[in-house]
């Protein structure tokens, strides 16, 4: 979408960053950062369907994923469950964004730029210019691209975990607490990839039934 690139152009040199996997109760949280060194008419055409990853089909995301990787300097970071439980999901998401952005900065050798962060929080302990953009994945090309990289890689990660723990249906629910997932948790218990802090209310509710 042209207007997504026009949005970034207003800020000059831009790194966009977004996360995937804050809400699920299983698996790590992913963040991606994307910088387009050159925005050509051809690239805009190839990314004409670029949008918030949640508004795209799996097939559309994966097609855009390849175009984005070919035409950008990018980084994708995963913070695993053990660290999420130690520092909480918000801090884990922001840490993943920070690491991904710093990788891009170093790889692109950038000096004069701004980082656009999806959401309503800026990145902690980040020593570069930044601005949060609420619903940025529907406004900024770089943020939308980052949302797609993070979402696609997290989905692949959950598909891989599903082959190890098929009983939870993670290839269908991506770790979200669907009725199917909750039923499996009650039947099989928690795996090493579950986030116990996300399940306190469920277990408290179970206890009140006895």
PDB file of N, CA and C in Angstrom, residues 69-111:
ATOM      1  N   UNK A  69      12.097  -9.978   3.217  1.00  0.00           N
ATOM      2  CA  UNK A  69      13.452 -10.431   3.542  1.00  0.00           C
ATOM      3  C   UNK A  69      14.438 -10.123   2.413  1.00  0.00           C
ATOM      4  N   UNK A  70      13.976 -10.245   1.182  1.00  0.00           N
ATOM      5  CA  UNK A  70      14.852 -10.001   0.035  1.00  0.00           C
ATOM      6  C   UNK A  70      15.222  -8.531  -0.111  1.00  0.00           C
ATOM      7  N   UNK A  71      14.330  -7.635   0.335  1.00  0.00           N
ATOM      8  CA  UNK A  71      14.498  -6.206   0.070  1.00  0.00           C
ATOM      9  C   UNK A  71      14.785  -5.366   1.310  1.00  0.00           C
ATOM     10  N   UNK A  72      15.083  -5.992   2.420  1.00  0.00           N
ATOM     11  CA  UNK A  72      15.291  -5.227   3.649  1.00  0.00           C
ATOM     12  C   UNK A  72      16.504  -5.734   4.426  1.00  0.00           C
ATOM     13  N   UNK A  73      16.910  -4.927   5.363  1.00  0.00           N
ATOM     14  CA  UNK A  73      17.816  -5.382   6.416  1.00  0.00           C
ATOM     15  C   UNK A  73      16.919  -5.600   7.626  1.00  0.00           C
ATOM     16  N   UNK A  74      16.929  -6.793   8.155  1.00  0.00           N
ATOM     17  CA  UNK A  74      15.934  -7.169   9.162  1.00  0.00           C
ATOM     18  C   UNK A  74      16.569  -8.030  10.248  1.00  0.00           C
ATOM     19  N   UNK A  75      15.834  -8.181  11.329  1.00  0.00           N
ATOM     20  CA  UNK A  75      16.231  -9.104  12.399  1.00  0.00           C
ATOM     21  C   UNK A  75      14.975  -9.597  13.083  1.00  0.00           C
ATOM     22  N   UNK A  76      14.962 -10.869  13.449  1.00  0.00           N
ATOM     23  CA  UNK A  76      13.851 -11.457  14.203  1.00  0.00           C
ATOM     24  C   UNK A  76      14.421 -12.099  15.461  1.00  0.00           C
ATOM     25  N   UNK A  77      13.853 -11.754  16.598  1.00  0.00           N
ATOM     26  CA  UNK A  77      14.334 -12.232  17.895  1.00  0.00           C
ATOM     27  C   UNK A  77      13.208 -12.944  18.640  1.00  0.00           C
ATOM     28  N   UNK A  78      13.534 -14.040  19.300  1.00  0.00           N
ATOM     29  CA  UNK A  78      12.579 -14.745  20.161  1.00  0.00           C
ATOM     30  C   UNK A  78      13.066 -14.701  21.603  1.00  0.00           C
ATOM     31  N   UNK A  79      12.190 -14.307  22.505  1.00  0.00           N
ATOM     32  CA  UNK A  79      12.447 -14.422  23.945  1.00  0.00           C
ATOM     33  C   UNK A  79      11.618 -15.595  24.441  1.00  0.00           C
ATOM     34  N   UNK A  80      12.283 -16.587  25.008  1.00  0.00           N
ATOM     35  CA  UNK A  80      11.612 -17.827  25.369  1.00  0.00           C
ATOM     36  C   UNK A  80      10.857 -17.720  26.709  1.00  0.00           C
ATOM     37  N   UNK A  81      10.081 -18.759  26.988  1.00  0.00           N
ATOM     38  CA  UNK A  81       9.157 -18.766  28.117  1.00  0.00           C
ATOM     39  C   UNK A  81       9.863 -18.517  29.448  1.00  0.00           C
ATOM     40  N   UNK A  82      11.011 -19.139  29.657  1.00  0.00           N
ATOM     41  CA  UNK A  82      11.704 -18.993  30.942  1.00  0.00           C
ATOM     42  C   UNK A  82      11.967 -17.521  31.262  1.00  0.00           C
ATOM     43  N   UNK A  83      12.392 -16.761  30.257  1.00  0.00           N
ATOM     44  CA  UNK A  83      12.666 -15.339  30.488  1.00  0.00           C
ATOM     45  C   UNK A  83      11.380 -14.529  30.594  1.00  0.00           C
ATOM     46  N   UNK A  84      10.356 -14.896  29.817  1.00  0.00           N
ATOM     47  CA  UNK A  84       9.062 -14.228  29.936  1.00  0.00           C
ATOM     48  C   UNK A  84       8.558 -14.310  31.367  1.00  0.00           C
ATOM     49  N   UNK A  85       8.694 -15.485  31.968  1.00  0.00           N
ATOM     50  CA  UNK A  85       8.216 -15.680  33.341  1.00  0.00           C
ATOM     51  C   UNK A  85       9.042 -14.878  34.354  1.00  0.00           C
ATOM     52  N   UNK A  86      10.287 -14.624  34.033  1.00  0.00           N
ATOM     53  CA  UNK A  86      11.152 -13.865  34.955  1.00  0.00           C
ATOM     54  C   UNK A  86      10.905 -12.364  34.886  1.00  0.00           C
ATOM     55  N   UNK A  87      10.724 -11.838  33.648  1.00  0.00           N
ATOM     56  CA  UNK A  87      10.693 -10.375  33.498  1.00  0.00           C
ATOM     57  C   UNK A  87       9.321  -9.852  33.065  1.00  0.00           C
ATOM     58  N   UNK A  88       8.367 -10.681  32.850  1.00  0.00           N
ATOM     59  CA  UNK A  88       6.989 -10.452  32.403  1.00  0.00           C
ATOM     60  C   UNK A  88       6.920 -10.232  30.893  1.00  0.00           C
ATOM     61  N   UNK A  89       5.727 -10.394  30.354  1.00  0.00           N
ATOM     62  CA  UNK A  89       5.566 -10.428  28.899  1.00  0.00           C
ATOM     63  C   UNK A  89       5.818  -9.070  28.251  1.00  0.00           C
ATOM     64  N   UNK A  90       5.424  -7.988  28.915  1.00  0.00           N
ATOM     65  CA  UNK A  90       5.673  -6.667  28.335  1.00  0.00           C
ATOM     66  C   UNK A  90       7.167  -6.419  28.206  1.00  0.00           C
ATOM     67  N   UNK A  91       7.907  -6.654  29.283  1.00  0.00           N
ATOM     68  CA  UNK A  91       9.351  -6.432  29.239  1.00  0.00           C
ATOM     69  C   UNK A  91      10.037  -7.368  28.245  1.00  0.00           C
ATOM     70  N   UNK A  92       9.534  -8.600  28.150  1.00  0.00           N
ATOM     71  CA  UNK A  92      10.111  -9.542  27.186  1.00  0.00           C
ATOM     72  C   UNK A  92       9.874  -9.065  25.753  1.00  0.00           C
ATOM     73  N   UNK A  93       8.677  -8.546  25.483  1.00  0.00           N
ATOM     74  CA  UNK A  93       8.367  -8.039  24.142  1.00  0.00           C
ATOM     75  C   UNK A  93       9.257  -6.856  23.786  1.00  0.00           C
ATOM     76  N   UNK A  94       9.411  -5.928  24.735  1.00  0.00           N
ATOM     77  CA  UNK A  94      10.235  -4.743  24.491  1.00  0.00           C
ATOM     78  C   UNK A  94      11.710  -5.121  24.346  1.00  0.00           C
ATOM     79  N   UNK A  95      12.150  -6.123  25.112  1.00  0.00           N
ATOM     80  CA  UNK A  95      13.536  -6.575  24.986  1.00  0.00           C
ATOM     81  C   UNK A  95      13.781  -7.184  23.606  1.00  0.00           C
ATOM     82  N   UNK A  96      12.829  -7.986  23.132  1.00  0.00           N
ATOM     83  CA  UNK A  96      12.969  -8.584  21.802  1.00  0.00           C
ATOM     84  C   UNK A  96      13.030  -7.500  20.729  1.00  0.00           C
ATOM     85  N   UNK A  97      12.198  -6.476  20.864  1.00  0.00           N
ATOM     86  CA  UNK A  97      12.233  -5.353  19.920  1.00  0.00           C
ATOM     87  C   UNK A  97      13.596  -4.650  19.966  1.00  0.00           C
ATOM     88  N   UNK A  98      14.071  -4.401  21.170  1.00  0.00           N
ATOM     89  CA  UNK A  98      15.366  -3.716  21.346  1.00  0.00           C
ATOM     90  C   UNK A  98      16.488  -4.482  20.655  1.00  0.00           C
ATOM     91  N   UNK A  99      16.555  -5.784  20.896  1.00  0.00           N
ATOM     92  CA  UNK A  99      17.617  -6.600  20.313  1.00  0.00           C
ATOM     93  C   UNK A  99      17.512  -6.642  18.792  1.00  0.00           C
ATOM     94  N   UNK A 100      16.272  -6.775  18.289  1.00  0.00           N
ATOM     95  CA  UNK A 100      16.081  -6.819  16.841  1.00  0.00           C
ATOM     96  C   UNK A 100      16.499  -5.498  16.199  1.00  0.00           C
ATOM     97  N   UNK A 101      16.093  -4.380  16.807  1.00  0.00           N
ATOM     98  CA  UNK A 101      16.449  -3.058  16.258  1.00  0.00           C
ATOM     99  C   UNK A 101      17.959  -2.842  16.289  1.00  0.00           C
ATOM    100  N   UNK A 102      18.590  -3.219  17.372  1.00  0.00           N
ATOM    101  CA  UNK A 102      20.038  -3.020  17.475  1.00  0.00           C
ATOM    102  C   UNK A 102      20.784  -3.864  16.445  1.00  0.00           C
ATOM    103  N   UNK A 103      20.278  -5.047  16.165  1.00  0.00           N
ATOM    104  CA  UNK A 103      20.884  -5.867  15.102  1.00  0.00           C
ATOM    105  C   UNK A 103      20.802  -5.158  13.752  1.00  0.00           C
ATOM    106  N   UNK A 104      19.640  -4.584  13.462  1.00  0.00           N
ATOM    107  CA  UNK A 104      19.463  -3.877  12.186  1.00  0.00           C
ATOM    108  C   UNK A 104      20.373  -2.651  12.118  1.00  0.00           C
ATOM    109  N   UNK A 105      20.429  -1.902  13.194  1.00  0.00           N
ATOM    110  CA  UNK A 105      21.290  -0.707  13.241  1.00  0.00           C
ATOM    111  C   UNK A 105      22.735  -1.085  12.938  1.00  0.00           C
ATOM    112  N   UNK A 106      23.200  -2.126  13.573  1.00  0.00           N
ATOM    113  CA  UNK A 106      24.589  -2.564  13.372  1.00  0.00           C
ATOM    114  C   UNK A 106      24.817  -3.097  11.959  1.00  0.00           C
ATOM    115  N   UNK A 107      23.873  -3.870  11.458  1.00  0.00           N
ATOM    116  CA  UNK A 107      24.041  -4.467  10.129  1.00  0.00           C
ATOM    117  C   UNK A 107      23.899  -3.439   9.002  1.00  0.00           C
ATOM    118  N   UNK A 108      23.085  -2.407   9.235  1.00  0.00           N
ATOM    119  CA  UNK A 108      22.871  -1.392   8.205  1.00  0.00           C
ATOM    120  C   UNK A 108      23.808  -0.202   8.373  1.00  0.00           C
ATOM    121  N   UNK A 109      24.527  -0.195   9.493  1.00  0.00           N
ATOM    122  CA  UNK A 109      25.452   0.911   9.784  1.00  0.00           C
ATOM    123  C   UNK A 109      24.728   2.260   9.743  1.00  0.00           C
ATOM    124  N   UNK A 110      23.578   2.323  10.409  1.00  0.00           N
ATOM    125  CA  UNK A 110      22.757   3.529  10.402  1.00  0.00           C
ATOM    126  C   UNK A 110      23.226   4.522  11.463  1.00  0.00           C
ATOM    127  N   UNK A 111      23.081   5.805  11.143  1.00  0.00           N
ATOM    128  CA  UNK A 111      23.421   6.863  12.108  1.00  0.00           C
ATOM    129  C   UNK A 111      22.265   7.849  12.294  1.00  0.00           C
TER     130      UNK A 111
END
